[in-house]
XYZ file of C-alpha atoms in Angstrom:
425
model
C 0.000 0.000 0.000
C 2.825 2.337 0.805
C 4.523 1.829 -2.599
C 1.209 2.345 -4.367
C 0.775 5.616 -2.497
C 4.231 6.745 -3.599
C 3.476 5.857 -7.204
C 0.186 7.708 -7.030
C 1.911 10.753 -5.546
C 4.598 10.624 -8.260
C 1.939 10.364 -10.978
C 0.116 13.265 -9.411
C 3.358 15.280 -9.385
C 3.920 14.612 -13.110
C 0.329 15.505 -13.919
C 0.573 18.779 -11.988
C 3.765 19.646 -13.894
C 2.048 18.996 -17.228
C -0.936 21.085 -16.175
C 1.431 23.880 -15.086
C 3.056 23.895 -18.514
C -0.296 24.001 -20.279
C -1.469 26.793 -17.974
C 1.629 28.889 -18.631
C 1.255 28.479 -22.417
C -2.391 29.485 -22.183
C -1.321 32.498 -20.107
C 1.055 33.586 -22.907
C -1.693 33.256 -25.527
C -4.052 35.252 -23.320
C -1.412 37.935 -22.683
C -1.093 38.513 -26.451
C -4.574 40.046 -26.319
C -3.643 42.351 -23.443
C -2.690 45.908 -24.577
C 0.002 46.107 -21.870
C 3.256 44.651 -23.326
C 4.659 44.033 -19.835
C 1.928 41.456 -19.199
C 3.124 39.492 -22.244
C 6.797 39.811 -21.294
C 6.063 38.461 -17.798
C 3.981 35.585 -19.173
C 6.809 34.597 -21.527
C 9.373 34.668 -18.728
C 7.123 32.492 -16.539
C 6.779 29.903 -19.318
C 10.486 29.607 -20.220
C 10.935 26.653 -17.836
C 9.098 24.476 -20.399
C 12.238 24.444 -22.579
C 14.142 22.739 -19.747
C 11.525 20.375 -18.325
C 8.901 19.746 -21.013
C 8.614 16.931 -23.505
C 9.715 17.550 -27.098
C 6.075 17.998 -28.062
C 5.580 20.589 -25.304
C 8.803 22.376 -26.275
C 7.676 22.539 -29.889
C 4.305 23.965 -28.897
C 5.893 26.543 -26.619
C 8.473 27.606 -29.226
C 5.623 28.204 -31.695
C 3.682 30.231 -29.123
C 6.877 32.080 -28.138
C 7.583 33.074 -31.739
C 4.012 34.334 -32.156
C 4.194 36.213 -28.846
C 7.476 37.921 -29.775
C 6.018 39.001 -33.123
C 3.087 40.408 -31.176
C 5.470 42.126 -28.769
C 7.386 43.710 -31.670
C 4.199 45.547 -32.667
C 3.278 46.509 -29.103
C 6.730 47.754 -28.101
C 8.397 49.632 -31.010
C 11.428 50.536 -28.858
C 12.305 46.816 -28.621
C 11.053 45.844 -32.084
C 14.382 44.680 -33.467
C 15.242 42.618 -30.400
C 11.803 40.962 -30.399
C 11.975 40.138 -34.114
C 15.404 38.533 -33.762
C 14.261 36.468 -30.764
C 11.121 35.441 -32.661
C 13.193 34.232 -35.611
C 15.349 32.147 -33.282
C 12.263 30.602 -31.658
C 10.762 29.634 -35.017
C 14.071 28.243 -36.280
C 14.560 26.202 -33.094
C 11.003 24.890 -33.505
C 11.574 23.796 -37.111
C 14.881 22.117 -36.167
C 13.249 20.347 -33.212
C 10.295 19.026 -35.215
C 12.699 17.803 -37.882
C 14.467 15.621 -35.288
C 11.077 14.505 -33.949
C 9.914 13.484 -37.411
C 6.642 15.282 -36.800
C 6.024 18.756 -38.278
C 2.947 19.971 -36.438
C 3.853 23.679 -36.303
C 6.690 23.974 -38.850
C 4.493 24.982 -41.782
C 2.912 27.859 -39.829
C 6.305 28.848 -38.440
C 7.779 28.976 -41.964
C 4.933 31.242 -43.058
C 5.496 33.490 -40.033
C 9.214 33.661 -40.826
C 8.356 35.127 -44.242
C 6.346 37.895 -42.550
C 9.090 38.351 -39.979
C 11.709 38.714 -42.728
C 9.837 41.656 -44.276
C 9.597 43.323 -40.858
C 13.304 42.760 -40.197
C 14.201 44.285 -43.564
C 12.111 47.369 -42.747
C 13.660 47.642 -39.273
C 17.185 47.267 -40.717
C 16.495 50.066 -43.216
C 15.277 52.274 -40.342
C 18.454 51.479 -38.390
C 20.640 52.321 -41.364
C 18.838 55.633 -41.969
C 19.273 56.503 -38.292
C 22.952 55.414 -38.429
C 22.310 52.605 -35.907
C 24.690 50.424 -37.868
C 25.371 47.872 -35.114
C 21.675 47.142 -34.616
C 21.056 47.058 -38.359
C 23.924 44.620 -38.905
C 22.479 42.169 -36.385
C 19.106 42.256 -38.167
C 20.680 41.805 -41.599
C 22.664 38.799 -40.442
C 19.512 37.324 -38.878
C 17.751 37.701 -42.257
C 20.642 35.822 -43.862
C 20.309 32.961 -41.342
C 16.618 32.592 -42.256
C 17.672 31.566 -45.761
C 21.433 31.236 -46.380
C 20.681 31.270 -50.125
C 19.922 34.992 -49.707
C 23.659 35.708 -49.645
C 23.029 39.381 -50.429
C 22.063 39.894 -46.775
C 25.403 38.497 -45.594
C 26.992 41.059 -47.918
C 24.800 43.811 -46.430
C 25.678 42.627 -42.913
C 29.395 42.819 -43.741
C 28.963 46.370 -45.060
C 26.957 47.255 -41.946
C 29.706 45.910 -39.699
C 32.199 48.148 -41.534
C 29.911 51.156 -40.985
C 29.623 50.171 -37.312
C 33.451 50.026 -37.216
C 33.262 46.444 -35.941
C 36.073 45.334 -38.200
C 36.588 41.918 -36.613
C 32.951 41.026 -37.295
C 33.181 42.463 -40.812
C 36.287 40.365 -41.461
C 34.384 37.226 -40.386
C 31.515 38.004 -42.755
C 33.865 38.826 -45.642
C 35.699 35.545 -45.079
C 32.348 33.744 -45.321
C 31.566 35.604 -48.550
C 34.981 34.643 -49.944
C 34.381 30.970 -49.159
C 30.995 31.170 -50.882
C 32.648 32.886 -53.878
C 29.821 35.435 -53.737
C 29.815 38.122 -56.449
C 26.281 39.581 -56.481
C 26.554 40.042 -60.241
C 23.214 40.145 -62.036
C 20.504 42.299 -63.568
C 18.111 44.739 -61.878
C 14.661 44.957 -63.505
C 13.348 48.494 -63.124
C 10.172 50.407 -63.973
C 8.647 53.724 -62.909
C 5.467 53.942 -60.813
C 2.981 56.025 -62.816
C 1.580 57.709 -59.689
C 4.623 58.327 -57.462
C 7.063 58.671 -60.403
C 9.555 56.600 -58.389
C 11.636 53.940 -60.084
C 11.076 50.516 -58.519
C 13.238 47.406 -58.690
C 11.398 44.101 -59.275
C 12.548 40.621 -58.309
C 12.341 39.321 -61.877
C 11.791 40.407 -65.472
C 8.456 38.585 -65.626
C 7.196 40.392 -62.510
C 8.305 43.773 -63.879
C 6.722 43.076 -67.277
C 3.472 42.066 -65.564
C 3.174 45.432 -63.794
C 4.133 47.341 -66.945
C 1.823 45.336 -69.206
C -1.208 43.582 -67.751
C -1.456 45.477 -64.448
C -0.493 48.786 -66.079
C 0.668 50.575 -62.927
C 4.243 51.095 -64.119
C 6.039 52.415 -67.195
C 9.501 53.052 -68.669
C 10.890 49.534 -68.119
C 14.647 49.188 -68.252
C 17.312 46.676 -67.307
C 20.388 47.667 -65.362
C 23.418 45.449 -64.992
C 24.469 44.854 -61.397
C 28.281 44.736 -61.401
C 30.195 42.111 -59.469
C 30.798 42.987 -55.820
C 33.687 40.551 -55.661
C 36.276 43.285 -56.007
C 34.664 45.423 -53.316
C 34.460 42.445 -50.946
C 38.119 41.573 -51.419
C 39.128 45.227 -51.269
C 37.363 45.716 -47.927
C 38.686 42.393 -46.682
C 42.193 43.421 -47.681
C 41.912 46.921 -46.218
C 40.749 45.525 -42.872
C 43.774 43.223 -42.900
C 45.966 46.228 -43.714
C 44.451 48.090 -40.764
C 45.277 45.101 -38.569
C 48.862 45.245 -39.861
C 48.502 42.103 -42.004
C 49.556 43.677 -45.317
C 51.152 40.541 -46.721
C 48.009 38.505 -46.061
C 45.902 41.230 -47.685
C 48.007 41.258 -50.843
C 48.059 37.459 -50.989
C 44.255 37.336 -50.765
C 43.808 39.734 -53.678
C 46.438 38.090 -55.856
C 44.882 34.673 -55.233
C 41.477 36.054 -56.185
C 42.882 37.503 -59.406
C 44.138 34.061 -60.443
C 40.642 32.596 -60.152
C 38.923 35.701 -61.587
C 41.379 37.043 -64.212
C 38.679 38.988 -66.088
C 37.404 40.813 -62.997
C 39.174 44.149 -63.372
C 37.797 45.374 -60.036
C 40.198 42.915 -58.378
C 43.048 44.463 -60.328
C 41.926 47.843 -59.021
C 41.937 46.421 -55.508
C 45.523 45.243 -55.922
C 46.434 48.613 -57.404
C 44.845 50.330 -54.428
C 46.974 48.263 -52.049
C 50.099 49.326 -53.949
C 48.867 52.887 -53.671
C 48.451 52.465 -49.891
C 52.034 51.186 -49.760
C 53.148 54.112 -51.995
C 54.443 51.650 -54.577
C 53.499 53.899 -57.494
C 55.402 51.915 -60.112
C 53.409 48.735 -59.446
C 50.225 50.769 -59.173
C 50.767 52.371 -62.596
C 51.694 49.048 -64.219
C 48.457 47.375 -63.142
C 46.243 50.303 -64.084
C 47.765 50.596 -67.565
C 47.283 46.861 -68.161
C 43.630 47.014 -67.120
C 42.881 50.005 -69.353
C 44.478 48.277 -72.356
C 42.222 45.276 -71.803
C 39.050 47.289 -71.146
C 39.383 50.598 -73.046
C 35.618 51.141 -73.405
C 34.473 50.192 -69.906
C 33.098 53.270 -68.073
C 33.139 51.564 -64.659
C 36.882 51.104 -64.976
C 37.517 54.814 -65.423
C 35.044 55.656 -62.666
C 36.682 53.293 -60.151
C 40.090 54.575 -61.142
C 38.806 58.103 -60.550
C 37.719 57.108 -57.039
C 41.154 55.661 -56.237
C 42.947 58.703 -57.645
C 40.742 61.131 -55.728
C 41.537 59.261 -52.507
C 45.219 59.610 -53.384
C 44.610 63.348 -53.826
C 45.475 63.142 -57.535
C 42.640 65.512 -58.394
C 43.420 66.296 -62.030
C 43.883 62.614 -62.923
C 40.696 61.709 -61.067
C 38.771 64.375 -62.988
C 40.051 63.079 -66.334
C 38.894 59.559 -65.514
C 35.435 60.683 -64.355
C 35.045 62.648 -67.597
C 36.142 59.596 -69.601
C 33.523 57.486 -67.788
C 30.877 60.084 -68.734
C 32.094 60.134 -72.328
C 31.467 56.382 -72.483
C 28.230 56.572 -70.475
C 26.538 60.023 -70.619
C 24.102 58.942 -67.860
C 26.760 57.942 -65.330
C 25.213 59.725 -62.335
C 27.909 58.816 -59.811
C 30.622 60.172 -62.098
C 28.814 63.519 -62.349
C 28.317 63.525 -58.579
C 31.978 62.781 -57.846
C 33.066 65.528 -60.230
C 30.894 67.944 -58.243
C 32.440 66.681 -55.005
C 35.952 67.225 -56.387
C 35.065 70.856 -57.119
C 33.361 71.420 -53.776
C 36.403 70.034 -51.961
C 38.321 72.965 -53.443
C 35.724 75.303 -51.934
C 36.360 73.800 -48.488
C 40.053 74.676 -48.753
C 39.234 78.202 -49.941
C 36.880 78.780 -46.995
C 39.542 77.531 -44.575
C 42.013 80.081 -45.940
C 39.403 82.876 -45.848
C 38.671 82.115 -42.192
C 42.379 82.278 -41.344
C 42.839 85.823 -42.725
C 43.114 88.929 -40.570
C 42.028 92.530 -41.240
C 45.169 93.953 -42.842
C 45.026 95.513 -46.303
C 46.962 92.553 -47.662
C 44.542 90.087 -46.040
C 41.521 92.013 -47.305
C 42.902 91.936 -50.830
C 43.494 88.184 -50.550
C 39.950 87.761 -49.200
C 38.474 89.382 -52.317
C 40.624 87.176 -54.530
C 39.381 84.097 -52.707
C 35.757 85.242 -53.117
C 36.258 85.267 -56.876
C 37.896 81.847 -56.739
C 34.875 80.518 -54.821
C 32.567 81.876 -57.468
C 34.580 80.092 -60.171
C 34.407 76.847 -58.207
C 30.626 77.105 -57.794
C 30.123 77.867 -61.483
C 32.323 74.892 -62.408
C 30.274 72.675 -60.080
C 26.875 73.724 -61.447
C 26.684 71.623 -64.632
C 27.597 68.446 -62.755
C 25.079 68.940 -59.946
C 22.365 69.982 -62.381
C 22.997 66.814 -64.384
C 22.716 64.670 -61.249
C 19.340 66.255 -60.407
C 18.222 65.775 -64.003
C 19.158 62.080 -63.924
C 17.923 61.514 -60.362
C 15.077 63.967 -59.657
C 14.423 62.302 -56.289
C 17.997 62.730 -55.017
C 17.327 65.078 -52.086
C 20.993 65.421 -51.087
C 21.988 66.503 -54.598
C 19.100 68.967 -54.729
C 20.040 70.472 -51.366
C 23.677 70.857 -52.439
C 22.554 72.479 -55.682
C 20.333 74.855 -53.700
C 23.342 75.882 -51.617
C 25.344 76.584 -54.786
C 22.490 78.633 -56.301
C 22.283 80.603 -53.054
C 26.032 81.280 -53.009
C 25.884 82.543 -56.595
C 22.726 84.620 -55.947
C 20.839 82.707 -58.651
C 17.509 83.495 -57.009
C 15.287 82.402 -59.921
C 16.951 79.012 -60.208
C 16.891 78.666 -56.410
C 13.142 79.306 -56.237
C 12.397 76.946 -59.119
C 14.367 74.105 -57.569
C 13.032 74.801 -54.084
C 9.477 74.514 -55.409
C 10.169 70.893 -56.455
C 11.171 70.014 -52.883
C 8.133 71.429 -51.039
């Protein structure tokens, strides 16, 4: 009788534990309907013990409820939206992995569907972080998006770029190493069309989707294809530059040279190697590589543009300008080349202003001040055609418009200022 009593008590103990788990899960589901987010957070915390003591079936059920609750919490508590979304993705992924080992997918289908919704929310939150310069937070979200579907390698690339912006170079190096192993390039085609109502150019996921909206749906117009250049050179350049910063110059050069052997036609890698020689002030090797690349690709505008970027960084302004102009000659709609030409000119203005601010009130200084005023005017007039072309090519580029407004104001071009200002109101 005594042993039977013990068995009965043990059975009762197990039953009470099961009931407790069910009660806590019900409490979480109920808390999702409560407008107070703290109620849901407390309910989730109280139910966490299920992951340590529950059966696999109970753990799977709780992970599904937890993912749903965290999605709910992301909407209720915007300040913790990113954190909640990342935790929700982990819960759903753990659920899917668990049910795979169980051989029973009760919740996996719904979890997969929720992950698709969650991905869109994470992308939006990452964009918000980037716009607000919260690069560390944005990087974490971008990497989480990549883990949801490792075939979406573009998000690993974005995460690496975000880590660079966040100045977390060790993390960036890890991501770039992963991209190198995957031999990721990002090369492809962007299918674009303009929204008839907003007049904004939209990128579609495929040509068929774009053509559908232009044709049958009829909401878009002006379809065009734009080649997406390989990012391989940029990836290896950033990877190499981080190694240079860490004092591993030899490793950086070896990485680029190895990449060039496997990608001999990728001239961006040659530019990366040239840039490393430039960093080391080995101008002879730098010139040799650049001349070889130009001979092979004499009609490639991107080559001249990238060379212009490298030369401008090396403070070789005249050479940079020549290469930007050559890029424009080959591609009259090369917006970035026009923009960088404007920046080159405006950099001269910065130096002029610095000298003006350093002058005193002597007759000699006053004379020099007037000379510098005229030089500024020449700089602004030289900048105008480039900025105006950028605004013409990209009418929604607010930064370019604002810079152009500043130039109009400095030159007292009141009519042009008012006309441009009217397009921004």
